[in-house]
Tab-separated table of C-alpha atoms and ligand atoms in Angstrom:
chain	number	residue	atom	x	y	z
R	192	UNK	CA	16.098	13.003	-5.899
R	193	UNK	CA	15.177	9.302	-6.958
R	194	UNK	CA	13.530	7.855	-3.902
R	195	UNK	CA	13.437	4.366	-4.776
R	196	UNK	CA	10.501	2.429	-2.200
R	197	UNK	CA	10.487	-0.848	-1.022
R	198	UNK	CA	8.087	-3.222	0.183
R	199	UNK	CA	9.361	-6.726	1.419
R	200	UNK	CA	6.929	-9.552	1.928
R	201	UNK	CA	8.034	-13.064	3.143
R	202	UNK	CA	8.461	-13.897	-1.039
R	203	UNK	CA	7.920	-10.648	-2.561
R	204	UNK	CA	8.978	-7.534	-2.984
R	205	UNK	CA	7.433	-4.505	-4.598
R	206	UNK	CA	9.179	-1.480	-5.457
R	207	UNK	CA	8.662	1.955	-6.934
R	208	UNK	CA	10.976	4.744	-7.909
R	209	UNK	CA	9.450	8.311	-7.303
R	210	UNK	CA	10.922	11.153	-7.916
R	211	UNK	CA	10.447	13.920	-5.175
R	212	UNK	CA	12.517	16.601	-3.160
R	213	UNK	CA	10.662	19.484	-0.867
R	214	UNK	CA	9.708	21.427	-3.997
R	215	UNK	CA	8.508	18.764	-6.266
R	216	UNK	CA	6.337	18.033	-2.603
R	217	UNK	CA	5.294	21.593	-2.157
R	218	UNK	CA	4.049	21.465	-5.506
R	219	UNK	CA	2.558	18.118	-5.464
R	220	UNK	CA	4.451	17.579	-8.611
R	221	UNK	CA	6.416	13.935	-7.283
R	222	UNK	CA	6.216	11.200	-9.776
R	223	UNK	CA	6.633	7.757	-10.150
R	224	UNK	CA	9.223	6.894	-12.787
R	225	UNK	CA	8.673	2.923	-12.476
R	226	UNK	CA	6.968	0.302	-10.459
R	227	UNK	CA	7.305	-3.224	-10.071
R	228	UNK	CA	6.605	-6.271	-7.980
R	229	UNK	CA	8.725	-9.939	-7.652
R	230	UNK	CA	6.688	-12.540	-6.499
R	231	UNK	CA	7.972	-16.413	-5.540
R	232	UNK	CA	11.515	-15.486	-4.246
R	233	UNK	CA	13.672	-18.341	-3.349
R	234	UNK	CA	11.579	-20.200	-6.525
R	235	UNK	CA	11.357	-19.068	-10.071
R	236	UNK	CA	10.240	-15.612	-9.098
R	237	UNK	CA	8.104	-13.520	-11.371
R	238	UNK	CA	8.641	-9.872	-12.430
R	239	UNK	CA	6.495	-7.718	-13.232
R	240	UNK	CA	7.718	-3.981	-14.143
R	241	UNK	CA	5.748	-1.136	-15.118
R	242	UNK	CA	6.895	2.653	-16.274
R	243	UNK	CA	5.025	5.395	-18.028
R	244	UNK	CA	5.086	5.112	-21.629
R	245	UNK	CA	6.897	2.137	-21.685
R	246	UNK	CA	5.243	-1.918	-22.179
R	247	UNK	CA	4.600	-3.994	-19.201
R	248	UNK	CA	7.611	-6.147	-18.895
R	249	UNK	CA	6.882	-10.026	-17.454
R	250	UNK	CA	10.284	-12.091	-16.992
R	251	UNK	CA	10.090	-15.457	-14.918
R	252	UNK	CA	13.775	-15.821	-13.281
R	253	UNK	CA	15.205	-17.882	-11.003
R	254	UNK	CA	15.804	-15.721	-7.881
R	255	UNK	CA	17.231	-17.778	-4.545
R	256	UNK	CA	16.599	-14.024	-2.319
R	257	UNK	CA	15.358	-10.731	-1.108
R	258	UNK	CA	18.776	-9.928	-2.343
R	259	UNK	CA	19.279	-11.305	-5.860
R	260	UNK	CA	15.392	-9.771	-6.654
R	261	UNK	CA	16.406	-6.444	-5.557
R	262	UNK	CA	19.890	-6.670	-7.788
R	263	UNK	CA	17.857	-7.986	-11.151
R	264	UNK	CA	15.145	-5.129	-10.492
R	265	UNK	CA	18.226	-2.684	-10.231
R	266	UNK	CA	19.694	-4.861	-13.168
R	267	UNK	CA	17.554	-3.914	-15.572
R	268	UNK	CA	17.367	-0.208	-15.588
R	269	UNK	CA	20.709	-0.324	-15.285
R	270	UNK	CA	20.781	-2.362	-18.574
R	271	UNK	CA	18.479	0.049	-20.508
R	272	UNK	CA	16.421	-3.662	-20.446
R	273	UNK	CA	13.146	-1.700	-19.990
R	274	UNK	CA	12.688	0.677	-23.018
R	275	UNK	CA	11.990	3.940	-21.029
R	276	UNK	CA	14.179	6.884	-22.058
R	277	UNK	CA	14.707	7.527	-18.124
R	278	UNK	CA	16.120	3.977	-17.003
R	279	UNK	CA	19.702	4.619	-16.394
R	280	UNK	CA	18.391	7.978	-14.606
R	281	UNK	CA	16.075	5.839	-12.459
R	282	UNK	CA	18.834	3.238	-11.619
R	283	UNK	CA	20.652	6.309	-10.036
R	284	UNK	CA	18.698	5.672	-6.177
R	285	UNK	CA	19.721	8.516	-4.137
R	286	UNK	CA	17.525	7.551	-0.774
R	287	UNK	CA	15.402	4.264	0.056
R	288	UNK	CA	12.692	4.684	1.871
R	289	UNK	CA	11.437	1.044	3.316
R	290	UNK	CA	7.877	0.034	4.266
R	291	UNK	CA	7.631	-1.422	8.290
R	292	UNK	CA	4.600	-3.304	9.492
R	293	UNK	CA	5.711	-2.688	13.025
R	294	UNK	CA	7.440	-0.116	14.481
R	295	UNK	CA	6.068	-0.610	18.428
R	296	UNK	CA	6.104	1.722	20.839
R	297	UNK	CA	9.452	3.192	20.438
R	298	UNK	CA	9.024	3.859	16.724
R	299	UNK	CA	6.209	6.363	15.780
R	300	UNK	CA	8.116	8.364	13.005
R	301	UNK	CA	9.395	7.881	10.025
R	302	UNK	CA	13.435	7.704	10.951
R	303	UNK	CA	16.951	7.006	8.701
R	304	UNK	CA	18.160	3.667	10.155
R	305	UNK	CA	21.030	3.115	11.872
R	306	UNK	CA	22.066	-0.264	13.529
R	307	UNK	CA	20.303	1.012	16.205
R	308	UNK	CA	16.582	1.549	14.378
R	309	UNK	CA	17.649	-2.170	13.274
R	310	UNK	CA	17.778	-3.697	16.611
R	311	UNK	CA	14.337	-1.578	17.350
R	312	UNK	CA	12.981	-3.521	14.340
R	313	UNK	CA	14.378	-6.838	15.426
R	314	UNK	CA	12.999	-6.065	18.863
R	315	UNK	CA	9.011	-5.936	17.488
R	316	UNK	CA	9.492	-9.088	15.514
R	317	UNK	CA	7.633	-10.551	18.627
R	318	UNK	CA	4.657	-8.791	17.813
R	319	UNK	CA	4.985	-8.861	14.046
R	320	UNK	CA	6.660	-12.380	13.710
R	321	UNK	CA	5.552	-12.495	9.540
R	322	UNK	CA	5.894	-9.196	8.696
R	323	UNK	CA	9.645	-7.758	10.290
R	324	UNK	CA	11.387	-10.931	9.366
R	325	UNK	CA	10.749	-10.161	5.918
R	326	UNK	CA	10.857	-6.079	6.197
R	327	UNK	CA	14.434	-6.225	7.590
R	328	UNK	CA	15.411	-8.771	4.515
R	329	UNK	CA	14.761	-5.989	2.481
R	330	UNK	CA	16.784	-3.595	4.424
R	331	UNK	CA	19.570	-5.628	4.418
R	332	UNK	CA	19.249	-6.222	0.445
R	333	UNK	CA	19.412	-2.801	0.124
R	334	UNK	CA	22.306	-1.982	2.443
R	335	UNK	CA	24.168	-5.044	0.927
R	336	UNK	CA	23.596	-3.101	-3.196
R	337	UNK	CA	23.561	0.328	-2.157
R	338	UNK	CA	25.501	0.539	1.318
R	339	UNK	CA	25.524	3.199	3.727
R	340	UNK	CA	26.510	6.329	1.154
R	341	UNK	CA	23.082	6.012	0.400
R	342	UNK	CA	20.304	6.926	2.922
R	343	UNK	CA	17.980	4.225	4.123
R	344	UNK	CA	14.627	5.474	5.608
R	345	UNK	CA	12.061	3.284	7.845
R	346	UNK	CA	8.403	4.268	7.644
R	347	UNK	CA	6.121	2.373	9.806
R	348	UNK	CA	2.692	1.091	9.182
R	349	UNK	CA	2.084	1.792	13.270
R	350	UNK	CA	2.999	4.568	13.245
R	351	UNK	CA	0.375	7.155	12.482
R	352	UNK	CA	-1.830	5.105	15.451
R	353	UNK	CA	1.113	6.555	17.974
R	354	UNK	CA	-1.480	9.346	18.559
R	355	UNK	CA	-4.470	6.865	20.099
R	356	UNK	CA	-4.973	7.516	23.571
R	357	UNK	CA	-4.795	4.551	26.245
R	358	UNK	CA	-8.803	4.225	26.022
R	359	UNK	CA	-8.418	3.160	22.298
R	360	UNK	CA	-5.456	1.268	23.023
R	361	UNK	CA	-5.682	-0.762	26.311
R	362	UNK	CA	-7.451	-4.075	26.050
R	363	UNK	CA	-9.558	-5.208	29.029
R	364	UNK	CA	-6.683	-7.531	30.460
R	365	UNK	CA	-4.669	-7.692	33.700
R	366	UNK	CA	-2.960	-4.190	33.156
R	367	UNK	CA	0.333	-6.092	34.066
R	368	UNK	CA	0.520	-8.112	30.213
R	369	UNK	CA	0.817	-4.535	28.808
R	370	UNK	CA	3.944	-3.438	31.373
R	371	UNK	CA	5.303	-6.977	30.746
R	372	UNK	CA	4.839	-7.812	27.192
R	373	UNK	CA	3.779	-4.203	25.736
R	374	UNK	CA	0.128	-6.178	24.619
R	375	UNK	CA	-1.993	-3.400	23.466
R	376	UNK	CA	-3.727	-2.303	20.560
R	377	UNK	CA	-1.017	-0.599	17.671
R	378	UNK	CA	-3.030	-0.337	14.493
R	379	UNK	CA	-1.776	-1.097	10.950
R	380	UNK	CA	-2.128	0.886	7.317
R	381	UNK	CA	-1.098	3.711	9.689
R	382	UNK	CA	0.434	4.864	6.173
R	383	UNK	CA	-2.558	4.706	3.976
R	384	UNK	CA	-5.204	6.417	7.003
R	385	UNK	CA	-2.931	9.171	7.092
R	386	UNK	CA	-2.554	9.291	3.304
R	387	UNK	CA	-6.451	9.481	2.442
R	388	UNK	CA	-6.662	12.200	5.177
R	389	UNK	CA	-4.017	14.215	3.725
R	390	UNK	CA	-6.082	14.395	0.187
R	391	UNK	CA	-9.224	14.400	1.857
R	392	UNK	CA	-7.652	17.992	3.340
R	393	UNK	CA	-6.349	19.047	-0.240
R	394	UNK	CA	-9.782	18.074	-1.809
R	395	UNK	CA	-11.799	20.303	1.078
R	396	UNK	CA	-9.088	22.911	2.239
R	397	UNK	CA	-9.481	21.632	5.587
R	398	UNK	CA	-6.420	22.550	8.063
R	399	UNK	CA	-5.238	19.764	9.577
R	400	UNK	CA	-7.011	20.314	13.152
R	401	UNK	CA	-10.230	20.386	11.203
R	402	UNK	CA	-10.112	17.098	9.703
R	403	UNK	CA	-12.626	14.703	11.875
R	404	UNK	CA	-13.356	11.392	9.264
R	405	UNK	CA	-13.639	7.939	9.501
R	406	UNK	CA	-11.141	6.572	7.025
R	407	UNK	CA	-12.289	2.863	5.649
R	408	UNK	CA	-9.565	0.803	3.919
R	409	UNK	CA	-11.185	-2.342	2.654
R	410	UNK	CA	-8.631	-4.337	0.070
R	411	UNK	CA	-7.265	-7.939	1.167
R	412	UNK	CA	-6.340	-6.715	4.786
R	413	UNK	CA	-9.100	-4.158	5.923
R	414	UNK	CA	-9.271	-0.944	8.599
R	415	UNK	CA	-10.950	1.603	9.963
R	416	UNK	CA	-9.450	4.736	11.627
R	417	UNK	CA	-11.575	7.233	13.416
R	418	UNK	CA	-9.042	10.321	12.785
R	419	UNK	CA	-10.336	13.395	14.714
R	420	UNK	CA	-8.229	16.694	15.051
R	421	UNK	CA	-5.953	14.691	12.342
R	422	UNK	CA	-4.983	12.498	14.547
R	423	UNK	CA	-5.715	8.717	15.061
R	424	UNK	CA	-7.700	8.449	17.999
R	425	UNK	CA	-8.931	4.647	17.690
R	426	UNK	CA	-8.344	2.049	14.827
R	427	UNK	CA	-9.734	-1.818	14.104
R	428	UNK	CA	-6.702	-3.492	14.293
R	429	UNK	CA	-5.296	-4.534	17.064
R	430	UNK	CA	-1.973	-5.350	18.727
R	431	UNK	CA	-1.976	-8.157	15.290
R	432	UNK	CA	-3.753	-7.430	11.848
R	433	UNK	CA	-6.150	-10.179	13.130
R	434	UNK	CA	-8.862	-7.706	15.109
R	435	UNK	CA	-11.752	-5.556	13.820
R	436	UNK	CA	-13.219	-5.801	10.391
R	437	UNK	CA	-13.663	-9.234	8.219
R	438	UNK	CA	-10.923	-9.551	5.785
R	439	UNK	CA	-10.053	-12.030	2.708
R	440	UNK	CA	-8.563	-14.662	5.107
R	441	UNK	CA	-8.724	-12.936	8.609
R	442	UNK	CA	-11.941	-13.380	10.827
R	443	UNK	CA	-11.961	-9.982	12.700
R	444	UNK	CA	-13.143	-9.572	16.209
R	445	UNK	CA	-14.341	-12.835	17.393
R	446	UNK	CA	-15.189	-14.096	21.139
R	447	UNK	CA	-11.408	-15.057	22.393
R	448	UNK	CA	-13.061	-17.574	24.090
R	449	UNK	CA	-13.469	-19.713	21.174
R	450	UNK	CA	-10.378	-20.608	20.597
R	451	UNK	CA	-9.645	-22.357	23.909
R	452	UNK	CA	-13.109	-23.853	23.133
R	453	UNK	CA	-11.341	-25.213	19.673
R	454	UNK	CA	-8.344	-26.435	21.630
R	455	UNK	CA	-10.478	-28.504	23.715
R	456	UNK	CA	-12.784	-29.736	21.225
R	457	UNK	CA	-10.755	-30.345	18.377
R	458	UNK	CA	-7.572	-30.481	19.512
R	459	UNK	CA	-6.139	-27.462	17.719
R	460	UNK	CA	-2.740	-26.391	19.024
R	461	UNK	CA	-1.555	-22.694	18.820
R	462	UNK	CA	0.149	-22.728	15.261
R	463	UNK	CA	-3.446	-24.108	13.977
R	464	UNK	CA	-6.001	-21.642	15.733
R	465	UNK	CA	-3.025	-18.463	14.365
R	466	UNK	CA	-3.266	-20.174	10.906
R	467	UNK	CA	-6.843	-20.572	11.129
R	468	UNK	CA	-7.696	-16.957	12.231
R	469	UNK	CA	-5.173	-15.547	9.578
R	470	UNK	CA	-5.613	-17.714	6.793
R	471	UNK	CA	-8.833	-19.729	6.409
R	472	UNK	CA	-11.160	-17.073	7.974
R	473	UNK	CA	-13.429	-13.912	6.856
R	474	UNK	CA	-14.570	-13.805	3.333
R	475	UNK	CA	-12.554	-17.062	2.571
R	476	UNK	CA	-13.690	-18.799	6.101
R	477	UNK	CA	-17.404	-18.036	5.515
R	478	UNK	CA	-18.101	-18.380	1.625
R	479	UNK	CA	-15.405	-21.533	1.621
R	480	UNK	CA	-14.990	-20.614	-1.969
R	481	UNK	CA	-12.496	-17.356	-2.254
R	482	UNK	CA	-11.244	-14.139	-0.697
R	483	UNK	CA	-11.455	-12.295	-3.670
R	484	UNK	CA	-14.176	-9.791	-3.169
R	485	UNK	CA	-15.115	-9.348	-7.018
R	486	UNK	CA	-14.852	-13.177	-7.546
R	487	UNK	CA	-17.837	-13.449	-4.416
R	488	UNK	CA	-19.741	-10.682	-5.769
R	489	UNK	CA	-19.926	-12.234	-9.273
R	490	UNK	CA	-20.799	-16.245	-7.460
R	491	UNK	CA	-23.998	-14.412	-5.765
R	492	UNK	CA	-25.058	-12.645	-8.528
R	493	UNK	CA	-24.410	-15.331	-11.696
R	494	UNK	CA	-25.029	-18.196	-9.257
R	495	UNK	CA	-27.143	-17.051	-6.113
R	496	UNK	CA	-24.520	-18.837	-4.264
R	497	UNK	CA	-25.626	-18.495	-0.323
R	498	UNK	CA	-22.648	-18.654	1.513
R	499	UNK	CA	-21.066	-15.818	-1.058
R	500	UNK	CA	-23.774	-13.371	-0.170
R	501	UNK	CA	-23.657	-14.145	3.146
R	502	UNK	CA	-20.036	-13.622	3.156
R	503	UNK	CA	-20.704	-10.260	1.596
R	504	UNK	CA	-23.771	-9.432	3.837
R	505	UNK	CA	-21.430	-10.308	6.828
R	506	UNK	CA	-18.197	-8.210	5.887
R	507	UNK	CA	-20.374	-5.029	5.377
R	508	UNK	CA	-22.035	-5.370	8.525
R	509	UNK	CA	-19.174	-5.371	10.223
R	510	UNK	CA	-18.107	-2.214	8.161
R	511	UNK	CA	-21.478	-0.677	9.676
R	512	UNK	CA	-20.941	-1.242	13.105
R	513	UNK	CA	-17.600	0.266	13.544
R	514	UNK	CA	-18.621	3.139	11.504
R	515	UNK	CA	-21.562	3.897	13.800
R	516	UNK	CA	-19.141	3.267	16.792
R	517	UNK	CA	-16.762	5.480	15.401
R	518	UNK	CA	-18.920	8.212	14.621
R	519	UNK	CA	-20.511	7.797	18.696
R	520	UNK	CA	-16.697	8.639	19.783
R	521	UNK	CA	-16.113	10.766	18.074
R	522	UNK	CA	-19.274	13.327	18.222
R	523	UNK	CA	-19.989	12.871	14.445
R	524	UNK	CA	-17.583	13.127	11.613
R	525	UNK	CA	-17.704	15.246	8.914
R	526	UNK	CA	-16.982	12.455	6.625
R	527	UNK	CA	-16.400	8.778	5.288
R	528	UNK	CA	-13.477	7.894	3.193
R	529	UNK	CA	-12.882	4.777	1.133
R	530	UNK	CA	-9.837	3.853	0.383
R	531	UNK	CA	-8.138	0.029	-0.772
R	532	UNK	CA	-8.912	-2.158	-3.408
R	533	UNK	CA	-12.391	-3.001	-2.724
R	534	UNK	CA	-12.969	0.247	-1.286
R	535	UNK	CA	-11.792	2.031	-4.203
R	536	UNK	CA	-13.300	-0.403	-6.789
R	537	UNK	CA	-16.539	-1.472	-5.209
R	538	UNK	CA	-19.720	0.743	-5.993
R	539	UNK	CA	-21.993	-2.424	-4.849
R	540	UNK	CA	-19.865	-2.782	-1.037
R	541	UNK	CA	-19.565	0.851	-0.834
R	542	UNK	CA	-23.906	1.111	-1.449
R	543	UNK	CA	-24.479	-1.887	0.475
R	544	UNK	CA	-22.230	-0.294	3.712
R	545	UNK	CA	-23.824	2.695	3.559
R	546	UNK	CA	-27.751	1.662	3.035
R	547	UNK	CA	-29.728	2.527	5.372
R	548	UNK	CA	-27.560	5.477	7.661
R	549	UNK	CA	-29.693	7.837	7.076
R	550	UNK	CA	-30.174	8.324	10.827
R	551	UNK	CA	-26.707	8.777	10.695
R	552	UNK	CA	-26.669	11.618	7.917
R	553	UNK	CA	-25.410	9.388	5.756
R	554	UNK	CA	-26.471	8.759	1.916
R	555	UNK	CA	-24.681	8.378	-0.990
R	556	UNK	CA	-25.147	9.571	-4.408
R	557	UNK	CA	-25.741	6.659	-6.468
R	558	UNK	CA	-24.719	7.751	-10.155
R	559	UNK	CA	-21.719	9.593	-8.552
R	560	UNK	CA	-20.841	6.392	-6.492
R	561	UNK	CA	-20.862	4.251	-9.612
R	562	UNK	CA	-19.485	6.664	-11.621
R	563	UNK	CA	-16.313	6.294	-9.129
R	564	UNK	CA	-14.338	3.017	-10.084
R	565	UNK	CA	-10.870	2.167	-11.287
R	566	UNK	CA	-8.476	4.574	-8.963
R	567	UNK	CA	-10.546	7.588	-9.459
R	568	UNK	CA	-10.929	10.387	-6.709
R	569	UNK	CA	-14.228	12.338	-5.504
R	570	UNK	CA	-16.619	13.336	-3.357
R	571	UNK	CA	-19.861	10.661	-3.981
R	572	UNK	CA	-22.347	11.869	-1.120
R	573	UNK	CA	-25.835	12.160	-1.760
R	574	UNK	CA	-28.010	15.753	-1.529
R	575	UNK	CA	-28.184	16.601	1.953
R	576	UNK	CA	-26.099	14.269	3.665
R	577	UNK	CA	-24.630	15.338	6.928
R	578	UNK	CA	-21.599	12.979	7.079
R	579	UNK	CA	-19.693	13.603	3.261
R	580	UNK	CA	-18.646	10.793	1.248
R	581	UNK	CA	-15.357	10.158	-0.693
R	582	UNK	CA	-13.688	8.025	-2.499
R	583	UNK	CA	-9.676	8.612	-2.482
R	584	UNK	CA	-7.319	5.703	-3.707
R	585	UNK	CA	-4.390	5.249	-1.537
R	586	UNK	CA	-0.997	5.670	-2.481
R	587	UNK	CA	1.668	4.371	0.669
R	588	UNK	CA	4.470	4.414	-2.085
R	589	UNK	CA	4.295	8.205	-2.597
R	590	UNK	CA	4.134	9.151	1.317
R	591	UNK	CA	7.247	6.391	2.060
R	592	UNK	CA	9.173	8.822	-0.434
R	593	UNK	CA	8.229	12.438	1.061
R	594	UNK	CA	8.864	11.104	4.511
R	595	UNK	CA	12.136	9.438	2.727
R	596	UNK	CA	13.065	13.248	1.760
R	597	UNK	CA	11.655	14.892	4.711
R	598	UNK	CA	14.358	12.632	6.740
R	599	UNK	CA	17.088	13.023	4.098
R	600	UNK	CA	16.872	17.037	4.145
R	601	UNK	CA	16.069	17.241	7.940
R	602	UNK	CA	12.736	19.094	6.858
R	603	UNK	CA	9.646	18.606	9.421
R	604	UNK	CA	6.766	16.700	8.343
R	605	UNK	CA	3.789	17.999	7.969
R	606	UNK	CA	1.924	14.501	6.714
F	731	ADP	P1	-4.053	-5.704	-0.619
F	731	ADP	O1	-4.645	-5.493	0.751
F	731	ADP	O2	-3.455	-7.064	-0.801
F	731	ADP	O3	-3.203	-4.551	-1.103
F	731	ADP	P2	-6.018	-4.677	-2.484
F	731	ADP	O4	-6.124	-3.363	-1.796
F	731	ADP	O5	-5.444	-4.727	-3.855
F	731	ADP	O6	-5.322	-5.765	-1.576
F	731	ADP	O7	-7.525	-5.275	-2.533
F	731	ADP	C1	-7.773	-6.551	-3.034
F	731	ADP	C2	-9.282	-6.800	-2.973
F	731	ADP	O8	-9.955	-5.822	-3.785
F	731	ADP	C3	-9.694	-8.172	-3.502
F	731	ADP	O9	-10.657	-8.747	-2.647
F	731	ADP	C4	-10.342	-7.828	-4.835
F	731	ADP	O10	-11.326	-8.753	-5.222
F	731	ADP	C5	-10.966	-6.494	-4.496
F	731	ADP	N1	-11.382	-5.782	-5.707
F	731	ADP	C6	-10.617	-5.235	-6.673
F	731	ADP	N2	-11.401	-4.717	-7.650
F	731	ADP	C7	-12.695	-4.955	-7.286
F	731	ADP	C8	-13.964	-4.677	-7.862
F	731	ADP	N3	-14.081	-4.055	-9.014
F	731	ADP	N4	-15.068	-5.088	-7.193
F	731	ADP	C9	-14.963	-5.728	-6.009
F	731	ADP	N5	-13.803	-6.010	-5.415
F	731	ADP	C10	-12.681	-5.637	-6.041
């Protein structure tokens, strides 16, 4: 069947049609038959569509919503408008599987949505006030195209973090915020942890109970996810995106104390101090120049620049620590995984995180490690190394389409 995927940002939405059923899964032999992204909705939005074999198509259109994108996106296969020989085959959607940030408490499996699921989703907008808004546009796009004859399938960024125990996922307040207001720690890029760790098993033959890793996605949002047993048993975000490792724009743990601190010295009111965590912090916040990882990598190397490297020297740090805490909770690990855009592209962040563990057991193999760029997969440890490197590029699309099936068909998952 032709899964078609959606992912619905606040002016965006990406999309990919895979084709997969429970043999083409058993046989790892899904594929994508097109991909795109529309950015500025409600402006002149831009398009961007790519299939095998066939050019990249850029169109700049005039799109007023979530809606009218996902009709010109279904437009144009259905038009034969991009030259693949499979586009009126791919405009034939027989399931949509839809990526949501946050699914709560309630919602820790992938689920076909009913008007109930909706109200569910509506419910966690609370604690995910920029990311449901704009996931449950895209579910009502959809509905409004496709309607009801055709399944529609929630997968939830939270949800593989379902599994962390109350230790991991209690913060140190007055126990009565988290009966009142459900504040606790969820997790996010539940979807691409539990991705990595599924290849990680294919690449070793590890059974599931036998995969203990530390799973490190580092692209513009970044996480870490101690998985032992296969199952998440702490992660670095927190009840928001905001906590754990520096990101592009987002600071990471900081002392909370600082913000009242800000309020009182500066006069920042609550929509300023969220702005300023979220947007004009980490690798942006420090360097003051970008968030873009290659762009600060190329400003301390062509230019010295100070506040680039220390930007850099800052983010990996922070990488370090929560791998060494993660590995003390665990009882070891048997290995690291990097996964996300800088995680997958990186050889100099990858070398600079893991310099200097070899108290750890860990070391990586430097030809192997830059050898590894550019969505390749592989192991890249060094000789000896107790603590096994990869390298594993995500891919959230392809497991939002087998847990699409798995719903569909009423099969178990097993991923
Ligand atoms: P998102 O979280 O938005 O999906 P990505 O996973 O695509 O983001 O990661 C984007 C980040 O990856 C950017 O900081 C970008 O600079 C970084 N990146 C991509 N390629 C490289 C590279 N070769 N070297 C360093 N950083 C890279």
């Amino acid at each position: 069947m032709n899964v078609l995927v959606l992912n619905c940002g606040s002016s965006s939405l990406k999309f990919q049609v895979i084709e997969s059923d429970l043999d083409l899964i058993e046989r790892d032999a899904d594929r994508t038959l097109a991909s795109g992204v529309i950015e500025r909705i409600g402006s002149e939005a831009l398009i961007t569509v790519r299939a095998p074999g066939a050019p990249v198509l850029k169109r700049a259109e005039p799109l007023r919503d979530h809606r009218a994108a996902l009709e010109y996106a279904i437009g144009l296969f259905r038009s034969g408008d991009v030259r693949i020989e499979e586009a009126s085959s791919i405009a034939d959607v027989h399931a949509i599987g839809h990526r949501i940030v946050h699914g709560g408490e309630k919602l820790t499996k992938s689920i076909i949505i009913d008007s109930s699921v909706v109200e569910q989703i509506e419910d966690c907008i609370e604690l995910a006030p920029l990311h449901n808004p704009a996931n449950l546009k895209g579910i009502a796009a959809a509905k409004a195209i496709f309607g009801d004859s055709v399944p529609h399938v929630a997968v939830f960024d939270t949800a593989f973090h379902a599994t962390m125990p109350a230790t991991s996922f209690l913060y140190a307040l007055p126990y009565q915020l988290y009966v009142r207001h459900r504040v606790r720690r969820y997790g996010f890029h539940g979807t691409s942890h539990r991705y990595v760790a599924y290849r990680y098993r294919q690449l070793t033959g590890k059974s599931r109970e036998e995969t203990n890793i530390v799973t490190v996605h580092l692209g513009n949002g970044c996480s870490i996810c101690a998985i032992r047993g296969g199952e998440s048993l702490d992660t670095s975000m927190g009840m928001t995106p905001v906590e754990g490792l520096v990101m592009g724009t987002r600071s990471g743990d900081l002392d909370a104390s600082i913000l009242p601190f800000l309020h009182h010295k500066e006069g920042m009111q609550v929509d300023e101090l969220d702005g300023m965590l979220n947007k004009r912090s980490g690798l942006l916040g420090i360097s003051g120049l970008t968030n873009d990882m290659r762009d600060l990598l190329e400003e301390e190397r062509a230019n010295q620049d100070r506040r680039a490297g220390l930007a850099v020297d800052i983010f990996c740090q922070r990488v370090r620590k929560y791998i060494g805490a993660y590995l003390a909770i665990m009882n070891g690990a048997d290995a690291l995984v990097f996964t996300g855009g800088i995680g997958e592209n990186s050889d100099e962040i990858r070398r600079r995180i893991c310099a200097d563990m070899g108290f750890l057991g860990i070391s990586l193999d430097e030809k192997l490690n830059s050898a590894t760029v550019g969505r390749l997969e592989g192991e890249v440890s060094g000789s000896g190394c107790r603590v096994r490197i990869f390298v594993i590029p995500t891919n959230e699309e392809l497991l939002i389409a087998r847990d699409t099936v798995r719903c569909v068909r009423d099969a178990p998952r097993r991923w």
